[in-house]
Amino acid sequence: MRKTLSRLLEAKVPVVEGESLKDHCTWRIGGPADLFIEPRSVEDIKAAVGILNDCEVPWVVIGRGSNLLFDDQGIRGAVIKLGRSFSQASFDGEKVRGYAGVWIPSLARRSASLGLSGLEHMVGIPGTLGGVVAMNGGSLRQNIGQIVDWVTYMNRDGEVDRLEGSECGFSYRTSCFQDTSKIVLEAQLSLIPSDVQSVREEMVQVLRERKAKFPLSQPNCGSVFSNDPYIHREWGPPGKVIEMCGLKGLRIGDAQVSHRHANFTVNLGNATSQDVRALVRTIRHVVHDVTGCHIPCEVRYVSPDGEVTALHKSL
């Protein structure tokens, strides 16, 4: 790792050692990353990827970490965070282009101020544009893939290319960017001209409902489990199913099923990844016993070797 660090520093790529990953995710859970890189440009990303690949160091790309569970051991490799340097967005009529680090709630509010509709349902989602595109995130039965024109990405060899929205494989909470072989750099969205006041009023209503339903004051990752079509049809959405199984308030260590919304697992202060994993495992077992179905996870688990996968697939 010392050789890799030296090469990154020689290439003037911003990098530090031993950064705590709990400071870079909304669950506030995770150990240290051997190398933590915050690129200032696409050129920095390309240089970092080239060096890491050449040195055979595993790496993972993150934004705000709002849908991630880092392991207590951290990562024996590198984390590349697309942050402030990738937070610019520009508007041209009803089109908006944004880099991967753009904070989605801010983009939604800015769109509203310009009388553009299409992002109201995302105003309360604590994520960046890159992460939301990769997850095809959204709420209220809507998702961002519905308004994506194109996405610029970098592959794991450092080559930059572009996919049209129809080529991104968007479906419920998934896209072609989830296989970690493509790094979302920028995306263009198509919004709809509307009345400023009506868009703002809808956003206020969305935020009011989220505040009433969700445990926003406690560290969490948002929805832990995703909707399975069969389970939803027969039993209802994940939160309702988990509550029906009597699991609301269930606690393991400092990880707890929220009393406010059963599809949220909150960190009561010192939760570990093992606490969360044990709690999720228990929920899945109980739900299976009651419904005969295995409920899938929306949240992604990042293993110590940098592999990113749906949490339930790592249990």
mmCIF file of C-alpha atoms in Angstrom:
data_model
loop_
_atom_site.group_PDB
_atom_site.id
_atom_site.type_symbol
_atom_site.label_atom_id
_atom_site.label_comp_id
_atom_site.label_asym_id
_atom_site.label_seq_id
_atom_site.Cartn_x
_atom_site.Cartn_y
_atom_site.Cartn_z
ATOM 1 C CA MET A 1 0.000 0.000 0.000
ATOM 2 C CA ARG A 2 2.947 2.328 0.599
ATOM 3 C CA LYS A 3 3.926 2.031 -3.050
ATOM 4 C CA THR A 4 0.398 2.852 -4.145
ATOM 5 C CA LEU A 5 0.252 5.844 -1.815
ATOM 6 C CA SER A 6 3.554 7.151 -3.147
ATOM 7 C CA ARG A 7 2.389 6.865 -6.734
ATOM 8 C CA LEU A 8 -0.883 8.658 -5.975
ATOM 9 C CA LEU A 9 0.992 11.472 -4.260
ATOM 10 C CA GLU A 10 3.432 11.726 -7.154
ATOM 11 C CA ALA A 11 0.453 12.060 -9.508
ATOM 12 C CA LYS A 12 -0.896 14.799 -7.189
ATOM 13 C CA VAL A 13 -4.098 12.903 -6.517
ATOM 14 C CA PRO A 14 -5.645 14.036 -3.172
ATOM 15 C CA VAL A 15 -5.336 11.036 -0.846
ATOM 16 C CA VAL A 16 -5.161 10.318 2.894
ATOM 17 C CA GLU A 17 -4.599 7.134 4.895
ATOM 18 C CA GLY A 18 -6.884 5.516 7.463
ATOM 19 C CA GLU A 19 -9.939 7.724 6.975
ATOM 20 C CA SER A 20 -12.889 6.580 9.115
ATOM 21 C CA LEU A 21 -15.758 5.567 6.851
ATOM 22 C CA LYS A 22 -18.369 6.221 9.528
ATOM 23 C CA ASP A 23 -17.800 9.905 8.723
ATOM 24 C CA HIS A 24 -18.800 9.279 5.103
ATOM 25 C CA CYS A 25 -22.132 7.484 5.393
ATOM 26 C CA THR A 26 -25.487 8.428 6.871
ATOM 27 C CA TRP A 27 -25.588 5.305 9.091
ATOM 28 C CA ARG A 28 -22.395 6.482 10.860
ATOM 29 C CA ILE A 29 -20.988 2.959 10.750
ATOM 30 C CA GLY A 30 -17.707 1.645 9.361
ATOM 31 C CA GLY A 31 -13.991 1.182 9.957
ATOM 32 C CA PRO A 32 -11.060 2.891 8.216
ATOM 33 C CA ALA A 33 -10.172 2.846 4.536
ATOM 34 C CA ASP A 34 -6.509 2.161 3.786
ATOM 35 C CA LEU A 35 -6.622 4.954 1.196
ATOM 36 C CA PHE A 36 -9.255 7.664 0.867
ATOM 37 C CA ILE A 37 -9.266 9.711 -2.330
ATOM 38 C CA GLU A 38 -11.269 12.873 -3.057
ATOM 39 C CA PRO A 39 -10.594 13.702 -6.714
ATOM 40 C CA ARG A 40 -10.856 17.291 -7.916
ATOM 41 C CA SER A 41 -11.485 16.401 -11.550
ATOM 42 C CA VAL A 42 -12.201 13.605 -13.993
ATOM 43 C CA GLU A 43 -8.459 13.576 -14.694
ATOM 44 C CA ASP A 44 -7.830 12.826 -10.997
ATOM 45 C CA ILE A 45 -10.271 9.917 -11.129
ATOM 46 C CA LYS A 46 -8.615 8.520 -14.236
ATOM 47 C CA ALA A 47 -5.147 8.828 -12.689
ATOM 48 C CA ALA A 48 -6.290 7.207 -9.439
ATOM 49 C CA VAL A 49 -8.054 4.324 -11.196
ATOM 50 C CA GLY A 50 -5.006 3.676 -13.370
ATOM 51 C CA ILE A 51 -2.647 3.545 -10.389
ATOM 52 C CA LEU A 52 -4.970 1.431 -8.245
ATOM 53 C CA ASN A 53 -5.519 -1.049 -11.060
ATOM 54 C CA ASP A 54 -1.792 -1.230 -11.794
ATOM 55 C CA CYS A 55 -1.040 -1.884 -8.119
ATOM 56 C CA GLU A 56 -3.916 -4.398 -7.885
ATOM 57 C CA VAL A 57 -5.557 -2.427 -5.065
ATOM 58 C CA PRO A 58 -9.358 -2.905 -4.798
ATOM 59 C CA TRP A 59 -11.385 0.289 -4.898
ATOM 60 C CA VAL A 60 -14.955 1.518 -4.587
ATOM 61 C CA VAL A 61 -16.609 4.818 -5.523
ATOM 62 C CA ILE A 62 -19.031 6.587 -3.164
ATOM 63 C CA GLY A 63 -21.011 9.809 -2.875
ATOM 64 C CA ARG A 64 -22.614 10.712 0.462
ATOM 65 C CA GLY A 65 -22.935 7.050 1.473
ATOM 66 C CA SER A 66 -26.672 7.284 2.120
ATOM 67 C CA ASN A 67 -27.429 3.774 0.899
ATOM 68 C CA LEU A 68 -24.304 1.977 2.100
ATOM 69 C CA LEU A 69 -23.281 -0.188 5.034
ATOM 70 C CA PHE A 70 -19.509 -0.213 5.488
ATOM 71 C CA ASP A 71 -17.972 -3.082 7.399
ATOM 72 C CA ASP A 72 -16.525 -2.512 10.878
ATOM 73 C CA GLN A 73 -13.150 -3.538 9.450
ATOM 74 C CA GLY A 74 -13.304 -0.771 6.873
ATOM 75 C CA ILE A 75 -11.753 -1.394 3.463
ATOM 76 C CA ARG A 76 -8.376 -2.930 2.721
ATOM 77 C CA GLY A 77 -8.109 -0.896 -0.412
ATOM 78 C CA ALA A 78 -9.202 2.530 -1.616
ATOM 79 C CA VAL A 79 -12.370 4.600 -1.459
ATOM 80 C CA ILE A 80 -12.886 7.257 -4.133
ATOM 81 C CA LYS A 81 -15.378 9.885 -2.991
ATOM 82 C CA LEU A 82 -17.035 12.144 -5.555
ATOM 83 C CA GLY A 83 -17.784 15.125 -3.371
ATOM 84 C CA ARG A 84 -17.692 18.901 -3.525
ATOM 85 C CA SER A 85 -15.601 19.082 -6.697
ATOM 86 C CA PHE A 86 -18.371 17.191 -8.508
ATOM 87 C CA SER A 87 -21.340 19.173 -7.185
ATOM 88 C CA GLN A 88 -21.980 21.553 -10.096
ATOM 89 C CA ALA A 89 -25.219 21.662 -12.082
ATOM 90 C CA SER A 90 -26.382 23.839 -14.964
ATOM 91 C CA PHE A 91 -29.801 24.541 -16.447
ATOM 92 C CA ASP A 92 -30.714 25.146 -20.073
ATOM 93 C CA GLY A 93 -34.441 25.563 -20.484
ATOM 94 C CA GLU A 94 -36.059 22.403 -19.161
ATOM 95 C CA LYS A 95 -32.793 20.443 -19.271
ATOM 96 C CA VAL A 96 -30.480 20.129 -16.283
ATOM 97 C CA ARG A 97 -26.963 18.695 -16.372
ATOM 98 C CA GLY A 98 -25.375 17.706 -13.110
ATOM 99 C CA TYR A 99 -22.185 16.029 -11.954
ATOM 100 C CA ALA A 100 -22.314 12.935 -9.782
ATOM 101 C CA GLY A 101 -21.720 14.764 -6.500
ATOM 102 C CA VAL A 102 -24.737 17.096 -6.805
ATOM 103 C CA TRP A 103 -26.872 16.913 -3.645
ATOM 104 C CA ILE A 104 -30.323 15.801 -4.825
ATOM 105 C CA PRO A 105 -32.420 17.873 -2.336
ATOM 106 C CA SER A 106 -30.557 21.025 -3.419
ATOM 107 C CA LEU A 107 -31.078 20.189 -7.097
ATOM 108 C CA ALA A 108 -34.792 19.644 -6.473
ATOM 109 C CA ARG A 109 -35.142 23.009 -4.717
ATOM 110 C CA ARG A 110 -33.197 24.818 -7.414
ATOM 111 C CA SER A 111 -35.412 23.246 -10.071
ATOM 112 C CA ALA A 112 -38.496 24.397 -8.169
ATOM 113 C CA SER A 113 -37.198 27.972 -8.034
ATOM 114 C CA LEU A 114 -37.004 27.903 -11.837
ATOM 115 C CA GLY A 115 -40.513 26.527 -12.203
ATOM 116 C CA LEU A 116 -39.376 23.079 -13.317
ATOM 117 C CA SER A 117 -41.233 19.948 -12.241
ATOM 118 C CA GLY A 118 -39.990 16.363 -12.048
ATOM 119 C CA LEU A 119 -37.838 16.245 -8.925
ATOM 120 C CA GLU A 120 -40.462 16.998 -6.275
ATOM 121 C CA HIS A 121 -40.552 13.410 -5.035
ATOM 122 C CA MET A 122 -36.763 13.478 -4.476
ATOM 123 C CA VAL A 123 -36.544 16.612 -2.330
ATOM 124 C CA GLY A 124 -36.199 14.527 0.833
ATOM 125 C CA ILE A 125 -33.846 11.857 -0.502
ATOM 126 C CA PRO A 126 -30.427 12.220 1.187
ATOM 127 C CA GLY A 127 -28.265 11.267 -1.763
ATOM 128 C CA THR A 128 -26.175 12.546 -4.648
ATOM 129 C CA LEU A 129 -27.083 12.469 -8.311
ATOM 130 C CA GLY A 130 -24.569 9.704 -9.074
ATOM 131 C CA GLY A 131 -25.890 7.447 -6.348
ATOM 132 C CA VAL A 132 -29.523 8.115 -7.186
ATOM 133 C CA VAL A 133 -28.896 7.361 -10.869
ATOM 134 C CA ALA A 134 -27.038 4.148 -10.004
ATOM 135 C CA MET A 135 -29.869 3.011 -7.719
ATOM 136 C CA ASN A 136 -32.603 4.453 -9.942
ATOM 137 C CA GLY A 137 -33.761 6.096 -6.759
ATOM 138 C CA GLY A 138 -37.006 7.890 -6.105
ATOM 139 C CA SER A 139 -40.153 7.796 -4.023
ATOM 140 C CA LEU A 140 -43.923 7.927 -4.329
ATOM 141 C CA ARG A 141 -43.781 5.286 -7.103
ATOM 142 C CA GLN A 142 -41.497 7.456 -9.216
ATOM 143 C CA ASN A 143 -37.809 7.075 -10.078
ATOM 144 C CA ILE A 144 -35.103 9.174 -11.658
ATOM 145 C CA GLY A 145 -34.688 6.841 -14.620
ATOM 146 C CA GLN A 146 -37.957 8.203 -15.982
ATOM 147 C CA ILE A 147 -36.360 11.599 -16.670
ATOM 148 C CA VAL A 148 -32.736 10.704 -17.549
ATOM 149 C CA ASP A 149 -31.655 11.749 -21.070
ATOM 150 C CA TRP A 150 -28.118 10.392 -20.866
ATOM 151 C CA VAL A 151 -25.370 9.449 -18.424
ATOM 152 C CA THR A 152 -21.626 9.959 -18.836
ATOM 153 C CA TYR A 153 -19.565 7.330 -17.046
ATOM 154 C CA MET A 154 -16.028 6.013 -16.657
ATOM 155 C CA ASN A 155 -15.311 2.302 -16.832
ATOM 156 C CA ARG A 156 -12.842 0.531 -14.561
ATOM 157 C CA ASP A 157 -10.091 1.029 -17.150
ATOM 158 C CA GLY A 158 -10.472 4.808 -16.992
ATOM 159 C CA GLU A 159 -12.264 5.209 -20.333
ATOM 160 C CA VAL A 160 -15.125 7.736 -20.520
ATOM 161 C CA ASP A 161 -18.284 6.977 -22.494
ATOM 162 C CA ARG A 162 -21.965 7.885 -22.574
ATOM 163 C CA LEU A 163 -25.213 5.922 -22.475
ATOM 164 C CA GLU A 164 -28.634 7.173 -23.491
ATOM 165 C CA GLY A 165 -31.298 6.848 -20.814
ATOM 166 C CA SER A 166 -32.872 3.919 -22.631
ATOM 167 C CA GLU A 167 -29.534 2.073 -22.513
ATOM 168 C CA CYS A 168 -29.043 2.364 -18.748
ATOM 169 C CA GLY A 169 -31.096 -0.673 -17.769
ATOM 170 C CA PHE A 170 -33.340 1.280 -15.426
ATOM 171 C CA SER A 171 -35.881 -0.760 -13.514
ATOM 172 C CA TYR A 172 -37.106 -0.768 -9.919
ATOM 173 C CA ARG A 173 -34.151 0.369 -7.767
ATOM 174 C CA THR A 174 -31.568 -0.828 -10.253
ATOM 175 C CA SER A 175 -29.535 0.175 -13.305
ATOM 176 C CA CYS A 176 -26.526 -1.011 -15.277
ATOM 177 C CA PHE A 177 -24.327 1.135 -13.006
ATOM 178 C CA GLN A 178 -24.783 -1.167 -10.017
ATOM 179 C CA ASP A 179 -22.253 -3.719 -11.186
ATOM 180 C CA THR A 180 -19.517 -1.237 -10.072
ATOM 181 C CA SER A 181 -17.796 -1.449 -13.461
ATOM 182 C CA LYS A 182 -19.118 1.983 -14.404
ATOM 183 C CA ILE A 183 -18.568 5.204 -12.444
ATOM 184 C CA VAL A 184 -21.345 7.747 -12.982
ATOM 185 C CA LEU A 185 -19.757 11.126 -13.776
ATOM 186 C CA GLU A 186 -22.574 13.294 -15.113
ATOM 187 C CA ALA A 187 -26.200 13.044 -16.185
ATOM 188 C CA GLN A 188 -28.738 15.142 -18.040
ATOM 189 C CA LEU A 189 -32.359 15.210 -16.928
ATOM 190 C CA SER A 190 -35.494 16.423 -18.718
ATOM 191 C CA LEU A 191 -37.849 18.389 -16.478
ATOM 192 C CA ILE A 192 -41.276 19.879 -17.173
ATOM 193 C CA PRO A 193 -42.058 23.624 -17.139
ATOM 194 C CA SER A 194 -44.553 24.345 -14.372
ATOM 195 C CA ASP A 195 -45.696 26.954 -11.883
ATOM 196 C CA VAL A 196 -43.097 27.819 -9.225
ATOM 197 C CA GLN A 197 -45.651 27.983 -6.431
ATOM 198 C CA SER A 198 -47.298 24.663 -7.227
ATOM 199 C CA VAL A 199 -43.936 22.860 -7.426
ATOM 200 C CA ARG A 200 -42.839 24.343 -4.101
ATOM 201 C CA GLU A 201 -46.128 23.426 -2.458
ATOM 202 C CA GLU A 202 -45.752 19.823 -3.579
ATOM 203 C CA MET A 203 -42.206 19.717 -2.199
ATOM 204 C CA VAL A 204 -43.389 21.115 1.139
ATOM 205 C CA GLN A 205 -46.019 18.385 1.284
ATOM 206 C CA VAL A 206 -43.444 15.678 0.489
ATOM 207 C CA LEU A 207 -41.123 16.962 3.234
ATOM 208 C CA ARG A 208 -43.984 17.227 5.716
ATOM 209 C CA GLU A 209 -44.973 13.607 5.105
ATOM 210 C CA ARG A 210 -41.379 12.392 5.395
ATOM 211 C CA LYS A 211 -40.923 14.245 8.683
ATOM 212 C CA ALA A 212 -44.085 12.664 10.060
ATOM 213 C CA LYS A 213 -43.237 9.107 8.957
ATOM 214 C CA PHE A 214 -39.473 8.692 9.082
ATOM 215 C CA PRO A 215 -36.844 8.803 11.894
ATOM 216 C CA LEU A 216 -34.940 11.713 10.356
ATOM 217 C CA SER A 217 -33.191 12.693 13.614
ATOM 218 C CA GLN A 218 -31.369 9.353 13.978
ATOM 219 C CA PRO A 219 -28.559 7.974 11.772
ATOM 220 C CA ASN A 220 -30.042 5.641 9.180
ATOM 221 C CA CYS A 221 -29.655 4.636 5.532
ATOM 222 C CA GLY A 222 -33.222 5.257 4.440
ATOM 223 C CA SER A 223 -35.235 2.205 3.397
ATOM 224 C CA VAL A 224 -33.392 -1.015 4.219
ATOM 225 C CA PHE A 225 -35.641 -3.361 2.235
ATOM 226 C CA SER A 226 -37.018 -2.959 -1.270
ATOM 227 C CA ASN A 227 -40.446 -3.816 -2.602
ATOM 228 C CA ASP A 228 -40.761 -7.338 -3.954
ATOM 229 C CA PRO A 229 -43.726 -7.423 -6.390
ATOM 230 C CA TYR A 230 -45.168 -10.667 -5.001
ATOM 231 C CA ILE A 231 -44.726 -9.699 -1.331
ATOM 232 C CA HIS A 232 -46.198 -6.261 -1.994
ATOM 233 C CA ARG A 233 -49.202 -7.740 -3.778
ATOM 234 C CA GLU A 234 -49.910 -10.372 -1.126
ATOM 235 C CA TRP A 235 -48.780 -8.659 2.063
ATOM 236 C CA GLY A 236 -47.976 -4.996 1.418
ATOM 237 C CA PRO A 237 -44.829 -2.809 1.418
ATOM 238 C CA PRO A 238 -41.758 -3.812 3.484
ATOM 239 C CA GLY A 239 -42.481 -1.559 6.457
ATOM 240 C CA LYS A 240 -46.015 -2.916 6.804
ATOM 241 C CA VAL A 241 -44.827 -6.524 6.529
ATOM 242 C CA ILE A 242 -42.078 -6.058 9.141
ATOM 243 C CA GLU A 243 -44.517 -4.371 11.528
ATOM 244 C CA MET A 244 -47.092 -7.134 10.907
ATOM 245 C CA CYS A 245 -44.437 -9.632 12.007
ATOM 246 C CA GLY A 246 -44.106 -7.823 15.340
ATOM 247 C CA LEU A 247 -40.568 -6.583 14.673
ATOM 248 C CA LYS A 248 -41.028 -2.845 15.157
ATOM 249 C CA GLY A 249 -38.583 -1.765 17.863
ATOM 250 C CA LEU A 250 -36.504 -4.966 17.669
ATOM 251 C CA ARG A 251 -32.955 -4.179 18.762
ATOM 252 C CA ILE A 252 -29.619 -5.943 18.394
ATOM 253 C CA GLY A 253 -26.730 -4.062 19.922
ATOM 254 C CA ASP A 254 -27.268 -0.430 18.994
ATOM 255 C CA ALA A 255 -29.111 -1.205 15.757
ATOM 256 C CA GLN A 256 -32.879 -0.993 16.044
ATOM 257 C CA VAL A 257 -35.929 -1.292 13.808
ATOM 258 C CA SER A 258 -37.357 2.216 14.028
ATOM 259 C CA HIS A 259 -40.466 2.749 16.132
ATOM 260 C CA ARG A 260 -41.581 5.337 13.547
ATOM 261 C CA HIS A 261 -41.174 3.278 10.368
ATOM 262 C CA ALA A 262 -40.319 -0.424 10.339
ATOM 263 C CA ASN A 263 -38.368 -0.269 7.061
ATOM 264 C CA PHE A 264 -35.815 1.999 8.738
ATOM 265 C CA THR A 265 -33.012 0.637 10.903
ATOM 266 C CA VAL A 266 -31.515 3.336 13.115
ATOM 267 C CA ASN A 267 -28.153 3.642 14.821
ATOM 268 C CA LEU A 268 -28.828 4.382 18.484
ATOM 269 C CA GLY A 269 -25.265 5.602 18.968
ATOM 270 C CA ASN A 270 -22.681 2.868 18.643
ATOM 271 C CA ALA A 271 -24.169 0.378 16.200
ATOM 272 C CA THR A 272 -21.724 -1.812 14.303
ATOM 273 C CA SER A 273 -22.058 -3.428 10.912
ATOM 274 C CA GLN A 274 -22.392 -6.761 12.720
ATOM 275 C CA ASP A 275 -25.356 -5.387 14.705
ATOM 276 C CA VAL A 276 -27.066 -4.288 11.490
ATOM 277 C CA ARG A 277 -26.299 -7.513 9.659
ATOM 278 C CA ALA A 278 -27.633 -9.605 12.558
ATOM 279 C CA LEU A 279 -30.779 -7.488 12.731
ATOM 280 C CA VAL A 280 -31.394 -7.743 8.977
ATOM 281 C CA ARG A 281 -30.791 -11.492 9.092
ATOM 282 C CA THR A 282 -33.348 -11.857 11.892
ATOM 283 C CA ILE A 283 -35.929 -9.730 10.064
ATOM 284 C CA ARG A 284 -35.546 -11.791 6.894
ATOM 285 C CA HIS A 285 -35.903 -15.070 8.794
ATOM 286 C CA VAL A 286 -39.033 -13.961 10.657
ATOM 287 C CA VAL A 287 -40.648 -12.483 7.540
ATOM 288 C CA HIS A 288 -39.904 -15.718 5.681
ATOM 289 C CA ASP A 289 -41.465 -17.777 8.459
ATOM 290 C CA VAL A 290 -44.646 -15.681 8.267
ATOM 291 C CA THR A 291 -44.957 -15.104 4.514
ATOM 292 C CA GLY A 292 -42.843 -17.844 2.977
ATOM 293 C CA CYS A 293 -40.861 -15.151 1.126
ATOM 294 C CA HIS A 294 -37.357 -13.737 1.492
ATOM 295 C CA ILE A 295 -37.576 -9.951 1.569
ATOM 296 C CA PRO A 296 -34.746 -8.325 -0.486
ATOM 297 C CA CYS A 297 -32.519 -5.483 0.709
ATOM 298 C CA GLU A 298 -32.218 -2.136 -1.013
ATOM 299 C CA VAL A 299 -29.165 -1.070 1.008
ATOM 300 C CA ARG A 300 -25.731 -2.073 -0.304
ATOM 301 C CA TYR A 301 -23.017 -3.692 1.806
ATOM 302 C CA VAL A 302 -19.360 -2.823 1.198
ATOM 303 C CA SER A 303 -17.085 -5.670 2.284
ATOM 304 C CA PRO A 304 -13.497 -5.216 3.564
ATOM 305 C CA ASP A 305 -12.192 -6.214 0.127
ATOM 306 C CA GLY A 306 -14.266 -3.519 -1.579
ATOM 307 C CA GLU A 307 -17.006 -5.719 -3.016
ATOM 308 C CA VAL A 308 -20.375 -3.943 -3.180
ATOM 309 C CA THR A 309 -23.518 -6.055 -3.136
ATOM 310 C CA ALA A 310 -27.097 -5.994 -1.895
ATOM 311 C CA LEU A 311 -26.880 -6.562 1.873
ATOM 312 C CA HIS A 312 -28.970 -9.747 1.876
ATOM 313 C CA LYS A 313 -26.566 -11.381 -0.573
ATOM 314 C CA SER A 314 -23.710 -10.991 1.926
ATOM 315 C CA LEU A 315 -25.462 -12.628 4.887
#
